[in-house]
Short mmCIF file of C-alpha atoms in Angstrom, two decimals:
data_model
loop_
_atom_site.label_atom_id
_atom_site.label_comp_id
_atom_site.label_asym_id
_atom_site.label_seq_id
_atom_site.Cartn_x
_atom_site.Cartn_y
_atom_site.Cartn_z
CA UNK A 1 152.99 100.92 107.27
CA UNK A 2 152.11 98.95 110.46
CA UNK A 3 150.33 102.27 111.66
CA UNK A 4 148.09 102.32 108.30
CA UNK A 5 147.38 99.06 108.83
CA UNK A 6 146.14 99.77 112.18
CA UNK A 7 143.93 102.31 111.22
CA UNK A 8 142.35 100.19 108.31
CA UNK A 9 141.31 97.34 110.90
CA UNK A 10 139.77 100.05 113.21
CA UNK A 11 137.81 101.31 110.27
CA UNK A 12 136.88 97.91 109.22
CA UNK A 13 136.03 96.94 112.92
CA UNK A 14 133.92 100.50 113.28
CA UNK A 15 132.07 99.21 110.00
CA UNK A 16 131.17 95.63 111.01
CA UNK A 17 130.24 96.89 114.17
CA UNK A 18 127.72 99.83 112.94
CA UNK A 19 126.99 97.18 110.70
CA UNK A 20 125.89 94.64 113.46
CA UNK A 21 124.38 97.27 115.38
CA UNK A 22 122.11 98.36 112.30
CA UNK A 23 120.56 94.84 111.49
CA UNK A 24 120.12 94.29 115.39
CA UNK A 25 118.15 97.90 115.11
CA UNK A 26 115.78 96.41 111.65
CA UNK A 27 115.37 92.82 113.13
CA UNK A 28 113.91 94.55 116.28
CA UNK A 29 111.45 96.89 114.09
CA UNK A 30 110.46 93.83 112.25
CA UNK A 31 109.81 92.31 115.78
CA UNK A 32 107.54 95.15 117.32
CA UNK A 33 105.86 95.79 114.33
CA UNK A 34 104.58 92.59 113.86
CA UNK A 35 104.30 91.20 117.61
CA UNK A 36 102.11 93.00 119.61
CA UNK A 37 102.79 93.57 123.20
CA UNK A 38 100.85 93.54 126.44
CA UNK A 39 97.98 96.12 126.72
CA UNK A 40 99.66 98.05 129.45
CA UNK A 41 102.22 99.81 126.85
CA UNK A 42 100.92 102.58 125.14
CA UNK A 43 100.54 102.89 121.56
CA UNK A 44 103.50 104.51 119.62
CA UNK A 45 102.46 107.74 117.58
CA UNK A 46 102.03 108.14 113.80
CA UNK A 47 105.63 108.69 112.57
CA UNK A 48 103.66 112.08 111.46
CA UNK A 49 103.37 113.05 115.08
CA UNK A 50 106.68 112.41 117.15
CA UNK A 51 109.15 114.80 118.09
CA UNK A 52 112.43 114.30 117.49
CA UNK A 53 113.36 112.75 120.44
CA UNK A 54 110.45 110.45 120.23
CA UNK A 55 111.71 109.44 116.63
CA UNK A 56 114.96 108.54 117.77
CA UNK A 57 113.73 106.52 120.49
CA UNK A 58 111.58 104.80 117.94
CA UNK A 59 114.52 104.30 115.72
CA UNK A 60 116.54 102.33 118.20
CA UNK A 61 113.47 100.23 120.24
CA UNK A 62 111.56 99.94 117.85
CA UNK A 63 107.67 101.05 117.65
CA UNK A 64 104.76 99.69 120.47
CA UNK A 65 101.62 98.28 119.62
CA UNK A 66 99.54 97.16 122.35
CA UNK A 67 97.35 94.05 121.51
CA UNK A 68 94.09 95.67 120.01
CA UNK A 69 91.14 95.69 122.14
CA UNK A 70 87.52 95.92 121.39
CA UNK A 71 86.39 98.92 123.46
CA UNK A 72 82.46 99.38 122.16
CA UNK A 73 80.32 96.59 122.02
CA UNK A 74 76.90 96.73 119.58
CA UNK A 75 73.94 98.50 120.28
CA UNK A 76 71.84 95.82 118.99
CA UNK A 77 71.31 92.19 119.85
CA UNK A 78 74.04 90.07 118.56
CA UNK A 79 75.96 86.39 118.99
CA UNK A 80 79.26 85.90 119.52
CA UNK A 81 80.77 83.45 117.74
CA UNK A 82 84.22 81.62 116.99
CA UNK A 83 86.17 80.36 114.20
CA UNK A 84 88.55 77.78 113.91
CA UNK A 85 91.60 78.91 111.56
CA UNK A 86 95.38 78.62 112.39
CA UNK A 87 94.30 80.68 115.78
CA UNK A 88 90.67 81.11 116.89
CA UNK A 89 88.70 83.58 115.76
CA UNK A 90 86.31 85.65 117.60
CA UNK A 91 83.45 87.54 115.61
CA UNK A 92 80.15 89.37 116.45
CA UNK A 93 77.58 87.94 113.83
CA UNK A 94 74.38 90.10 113.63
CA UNK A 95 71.65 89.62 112.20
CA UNK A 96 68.44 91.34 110.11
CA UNK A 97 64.95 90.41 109.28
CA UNK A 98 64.34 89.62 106.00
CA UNK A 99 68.13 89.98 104.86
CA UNK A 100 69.48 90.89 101.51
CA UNK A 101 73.07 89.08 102.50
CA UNK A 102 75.47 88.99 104.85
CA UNK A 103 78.61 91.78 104.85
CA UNK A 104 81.78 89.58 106.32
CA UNK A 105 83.98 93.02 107.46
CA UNK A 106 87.27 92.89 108.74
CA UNK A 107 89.36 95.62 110.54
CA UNK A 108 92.68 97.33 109.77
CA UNK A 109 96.66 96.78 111.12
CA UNK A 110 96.34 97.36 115.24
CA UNK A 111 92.57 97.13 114.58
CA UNK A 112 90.03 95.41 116.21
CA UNK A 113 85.84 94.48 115.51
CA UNK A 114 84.39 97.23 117.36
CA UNK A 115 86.62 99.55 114.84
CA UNK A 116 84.24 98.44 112.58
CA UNK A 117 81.20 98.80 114.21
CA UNK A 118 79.67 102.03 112.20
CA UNK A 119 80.13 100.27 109.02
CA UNK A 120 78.24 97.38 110.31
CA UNK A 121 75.81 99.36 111.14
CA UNK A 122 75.65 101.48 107.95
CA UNK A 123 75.47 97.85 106.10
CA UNK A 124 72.36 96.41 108.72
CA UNK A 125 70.35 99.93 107.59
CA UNK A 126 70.96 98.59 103.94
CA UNK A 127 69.26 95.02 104.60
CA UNK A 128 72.00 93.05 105.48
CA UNK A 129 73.54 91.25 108.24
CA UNK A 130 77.07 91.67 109.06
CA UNK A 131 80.00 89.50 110.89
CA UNK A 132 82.70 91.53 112.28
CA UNK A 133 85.67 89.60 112.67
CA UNK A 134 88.88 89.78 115.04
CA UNK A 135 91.40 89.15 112.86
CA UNK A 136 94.97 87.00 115.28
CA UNK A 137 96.29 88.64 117.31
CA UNK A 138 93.61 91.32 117.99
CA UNK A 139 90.46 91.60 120.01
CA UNK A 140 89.29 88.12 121.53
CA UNK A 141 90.99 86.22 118.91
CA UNK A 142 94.09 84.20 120.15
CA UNK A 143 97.69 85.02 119.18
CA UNK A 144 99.79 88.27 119.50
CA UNK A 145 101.25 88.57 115.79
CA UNK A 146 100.18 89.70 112.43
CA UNK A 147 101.57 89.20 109.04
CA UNK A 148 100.26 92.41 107.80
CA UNK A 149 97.33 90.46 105.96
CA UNK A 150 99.51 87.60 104.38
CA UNK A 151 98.68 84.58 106.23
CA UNK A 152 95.07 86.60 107.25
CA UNK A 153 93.74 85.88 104.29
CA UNK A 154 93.91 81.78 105.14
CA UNK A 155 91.43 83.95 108.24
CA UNK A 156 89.54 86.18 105.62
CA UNK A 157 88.84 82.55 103.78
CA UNK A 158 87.19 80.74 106.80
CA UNK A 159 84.86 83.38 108.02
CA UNK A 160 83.44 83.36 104.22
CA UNK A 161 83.41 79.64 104.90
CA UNK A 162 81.74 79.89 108.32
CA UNK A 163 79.08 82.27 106.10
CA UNK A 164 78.76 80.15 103.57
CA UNK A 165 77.48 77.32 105.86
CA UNK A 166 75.09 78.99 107.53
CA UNK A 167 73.66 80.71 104.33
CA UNK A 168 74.21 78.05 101.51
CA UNK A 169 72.26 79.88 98.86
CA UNK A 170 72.63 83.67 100.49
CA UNK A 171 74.91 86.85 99.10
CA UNK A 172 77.97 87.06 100.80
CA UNK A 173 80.00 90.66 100.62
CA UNK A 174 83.69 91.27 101.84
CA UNK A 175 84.68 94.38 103.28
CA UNK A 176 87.76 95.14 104.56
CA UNK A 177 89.78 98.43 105.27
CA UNK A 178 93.59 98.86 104.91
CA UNK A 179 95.32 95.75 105.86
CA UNK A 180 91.76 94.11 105.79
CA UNK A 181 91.43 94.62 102.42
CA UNK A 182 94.47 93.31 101.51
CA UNK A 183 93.40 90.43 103.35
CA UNK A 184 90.54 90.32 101.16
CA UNK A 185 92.64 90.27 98.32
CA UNK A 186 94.86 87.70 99.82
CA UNK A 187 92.09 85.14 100.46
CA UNK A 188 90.45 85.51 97.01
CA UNK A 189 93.60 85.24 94.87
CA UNK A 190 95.21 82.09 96.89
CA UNK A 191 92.60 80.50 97.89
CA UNK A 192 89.95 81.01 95.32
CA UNK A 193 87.13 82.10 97.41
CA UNK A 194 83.83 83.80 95.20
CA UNK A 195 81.97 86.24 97.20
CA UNK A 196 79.82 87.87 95.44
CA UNK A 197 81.18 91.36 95.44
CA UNK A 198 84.25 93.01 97.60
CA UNK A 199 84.32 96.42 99.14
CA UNK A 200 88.05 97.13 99.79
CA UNK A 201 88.95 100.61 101.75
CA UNK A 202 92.85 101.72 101.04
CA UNK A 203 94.87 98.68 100.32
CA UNK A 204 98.55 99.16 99.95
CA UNK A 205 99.94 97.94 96.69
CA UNK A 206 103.11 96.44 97.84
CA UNK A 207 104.29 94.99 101.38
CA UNK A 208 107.82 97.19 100.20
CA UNK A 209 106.37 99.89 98.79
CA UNK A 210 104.09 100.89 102.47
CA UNK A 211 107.18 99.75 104.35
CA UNK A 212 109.16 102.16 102.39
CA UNK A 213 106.51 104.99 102.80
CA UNK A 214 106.78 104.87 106.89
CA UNK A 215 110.59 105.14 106.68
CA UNK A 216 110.32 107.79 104.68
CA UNK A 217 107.45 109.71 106.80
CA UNK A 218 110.41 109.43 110.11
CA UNK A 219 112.44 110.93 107.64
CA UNK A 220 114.96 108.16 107.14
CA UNK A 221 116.36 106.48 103.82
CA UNK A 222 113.97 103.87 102.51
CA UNK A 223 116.31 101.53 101.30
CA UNK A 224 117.75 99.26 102.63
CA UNK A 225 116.15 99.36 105.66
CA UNK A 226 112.60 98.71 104.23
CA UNK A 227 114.64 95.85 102.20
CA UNK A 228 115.60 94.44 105.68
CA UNK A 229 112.48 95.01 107.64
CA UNK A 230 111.04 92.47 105.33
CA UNK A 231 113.33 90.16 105.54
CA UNK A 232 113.44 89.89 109.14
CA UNK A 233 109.83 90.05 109.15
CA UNK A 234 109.18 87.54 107.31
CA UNK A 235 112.19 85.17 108.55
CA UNK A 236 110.45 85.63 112.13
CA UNK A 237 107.15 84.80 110.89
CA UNK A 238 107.75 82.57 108.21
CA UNK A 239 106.73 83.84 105.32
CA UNK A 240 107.79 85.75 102.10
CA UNK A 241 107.14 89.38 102.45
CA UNK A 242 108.69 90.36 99.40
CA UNK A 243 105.73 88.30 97.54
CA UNK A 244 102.68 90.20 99.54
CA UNK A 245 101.87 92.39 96.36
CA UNK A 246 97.71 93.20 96.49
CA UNK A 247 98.50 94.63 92.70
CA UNK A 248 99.58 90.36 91.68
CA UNK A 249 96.50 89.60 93.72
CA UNK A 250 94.20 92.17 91.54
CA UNK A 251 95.21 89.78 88.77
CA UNK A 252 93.00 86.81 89.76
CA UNK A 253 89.89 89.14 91.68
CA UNK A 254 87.17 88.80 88.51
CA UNK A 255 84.20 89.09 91.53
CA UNK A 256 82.58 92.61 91.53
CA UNK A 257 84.93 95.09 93.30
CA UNK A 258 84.81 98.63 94.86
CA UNK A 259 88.01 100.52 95.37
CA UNK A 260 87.80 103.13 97.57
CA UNK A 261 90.74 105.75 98.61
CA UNK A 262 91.71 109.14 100.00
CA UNK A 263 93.50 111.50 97.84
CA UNK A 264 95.44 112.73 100.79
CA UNK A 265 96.36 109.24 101.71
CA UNK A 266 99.99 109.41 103.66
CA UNK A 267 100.12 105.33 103.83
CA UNK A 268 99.11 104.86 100.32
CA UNK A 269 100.15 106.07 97.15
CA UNK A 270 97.41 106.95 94.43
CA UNK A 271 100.10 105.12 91.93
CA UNK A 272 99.74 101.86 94.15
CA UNK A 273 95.51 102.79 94.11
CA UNK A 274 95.93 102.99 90.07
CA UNK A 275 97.73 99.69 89.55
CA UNK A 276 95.31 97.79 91.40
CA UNK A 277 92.33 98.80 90.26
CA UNK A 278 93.66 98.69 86.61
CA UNK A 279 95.29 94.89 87.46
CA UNK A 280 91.54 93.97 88.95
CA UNK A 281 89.96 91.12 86.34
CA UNK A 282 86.24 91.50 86.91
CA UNK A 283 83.49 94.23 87.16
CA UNK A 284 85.42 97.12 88.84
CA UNK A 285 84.69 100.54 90.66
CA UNK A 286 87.07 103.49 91.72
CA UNK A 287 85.63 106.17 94.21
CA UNK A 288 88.28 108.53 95.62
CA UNK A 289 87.65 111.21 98.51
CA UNK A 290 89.47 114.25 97.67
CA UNK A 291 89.93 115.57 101.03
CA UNK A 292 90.50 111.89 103.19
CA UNK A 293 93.56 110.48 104.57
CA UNK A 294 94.24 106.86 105.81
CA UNK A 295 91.11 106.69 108.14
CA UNK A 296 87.73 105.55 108.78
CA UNK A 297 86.01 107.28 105.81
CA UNK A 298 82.60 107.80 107.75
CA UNK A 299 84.42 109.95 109.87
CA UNK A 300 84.12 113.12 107.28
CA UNK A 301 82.69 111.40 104.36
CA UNK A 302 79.82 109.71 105.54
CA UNK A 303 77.39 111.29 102.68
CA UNK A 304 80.20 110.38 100.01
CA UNK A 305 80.55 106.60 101.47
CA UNK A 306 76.85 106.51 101.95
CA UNK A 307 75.97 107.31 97.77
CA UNK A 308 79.33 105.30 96.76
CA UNK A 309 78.40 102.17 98.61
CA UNK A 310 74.61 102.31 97.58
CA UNK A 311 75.90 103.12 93.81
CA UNK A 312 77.75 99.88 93.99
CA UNK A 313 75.02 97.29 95.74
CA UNK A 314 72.08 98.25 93.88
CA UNK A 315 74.14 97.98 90.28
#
């Protein structure tokens, strides 16, 4: 009896203590993926690309993601300018004769500006001037975390400020990709900014659901651990990550809206795609690019992006 006993604490001790090690394993994930870390680390691989080894290295440190830098500057003459918002903003504002508006564009998770810097351009050949924008934590804005576009849209909300000063009575245009967008979305459902139309590349639907959809490209069991990435995450950084849903947000967006997405999207699911642009309240357009992943859609669909976008700001 005493020797059963025995056994059924060891068991119980192995337990709490694989238990202990496996939140210690989660918090830490939560921690890298949301803190970035000195430029001098290099950039952990899409889950996609690591070898086992690498994955299992990954799965007990945790990913790296060096503090974005901008590494192009624009070809053209522009100002740069900075933003006051719970950290300081840095943005390139650039301007065109005779404008039409201004495009406000904002980059994606481990982003920067200069990421951006083709679809600025793209937008200045259309007649209108664009500020790219540094979201915290990367480029020459101040910090070194990220809330995965949560508290960014408080961000997303003064640069449209910032724009709206300087052009009282001119046409203001959000674009955002990925975690941009959903910073988009962010800013105009909580904080009731009215631009007049929103271009949003890719956002995911759920801050669970795209959680879930990395664990599951390493090959490991969603749940819990997406369950507990979030609420680590959002213990560490003070907010509720279960609540970041873009397909709520799509609820209160009645501005003009394009939706654009890749059929072959790994990071988002064309189910996530469907419920938001159904859930959108306003004027609403859905262009998807049979052949793109999660990526800079001028890459291999400039002709595509070029007709979808021009579609959209001439209706």
């Amino acid at each position: 009896m005493k020797m059963i006993k025995r056994k059924w604490k060891k068991v119980l001790l192995g337990v709490f203590l694989l238990f202990l090690l496996g939140n210690f394993v989660i918090y830490n994930h939560a921690y890298k993926f949301t803190h970035f870390t000195e430029s001098s680390f290099q950039k952990t691989k899409r889950p996609e690309e690591l070898s086992l080894g690498e994955k299992l290295n990954t799965l007990f440190f945790g990913i790296q993601v060096p503090k974005p830098t901008n590494w192009l500057l624009p070809d053209t003459t522009f100002e740069t300018v900075y933003i006051p918002s719970e950290e300081l903003l840095e943005a390139w504002w650039i301007t065109v004769p005779e404008e039409k508006g201004t495009v406000i564009l904002f980059h994606g998770y481990s982003g920067a500006k200069s990421s951006l810097l083709s679809y600025a351009e793209k937008f200045r050949h259309k007649g209108y001037s664009t500020l790219l924008v540094d979201l915290p934590g990367s480029g020459g804005s101040t910090g070194n975390t990220t809330t995965i576009g949560f508290k960014e849209g408080a961000d997303v909300t003064r640069a449209f400020e910032y724009i709206r000063e300087k052009r009282p009575e001119g046409k203001i245009i959000l674009f955002g990709a990925s975690m941009g967008a959903v910073s988009i979305m962010k800013a105009v459902d909580t904080y009731d900014i009215q631009p007049d139309r929103i271009i949003l590349e890719c956002p995911f639907g759920s801050m669970l659901t795209t959680t879930k959809l990395r664990f599951s490209a390493m090959g490991l069991p969603a749940t819990p651990f997406a369950e507990l990435m979030l609420f680590y995450g959002g213990l560490q950084l003070g907010f509720n990550a279960f609540q970041h849903k873009p397909t709520e947000y799509a609820r209160n967006i009645d501005v003009p809206a394009l939706l654009l997405y890749g059929a072959k999207d790994a990071r988002v699911s064309r189910a996530e795609i469907d419920t938001i642009f159904h859930n959108l309240a306003g004027e609403k357009n859905l262009v998807v690019f049979e052949n793109a992943e999660h990526e800079c859609y001028l890459n291999d669909h400039e002709a595509d992006w070029d007709a979808a976008i021009d579609r959209f700001l001439d209706h």
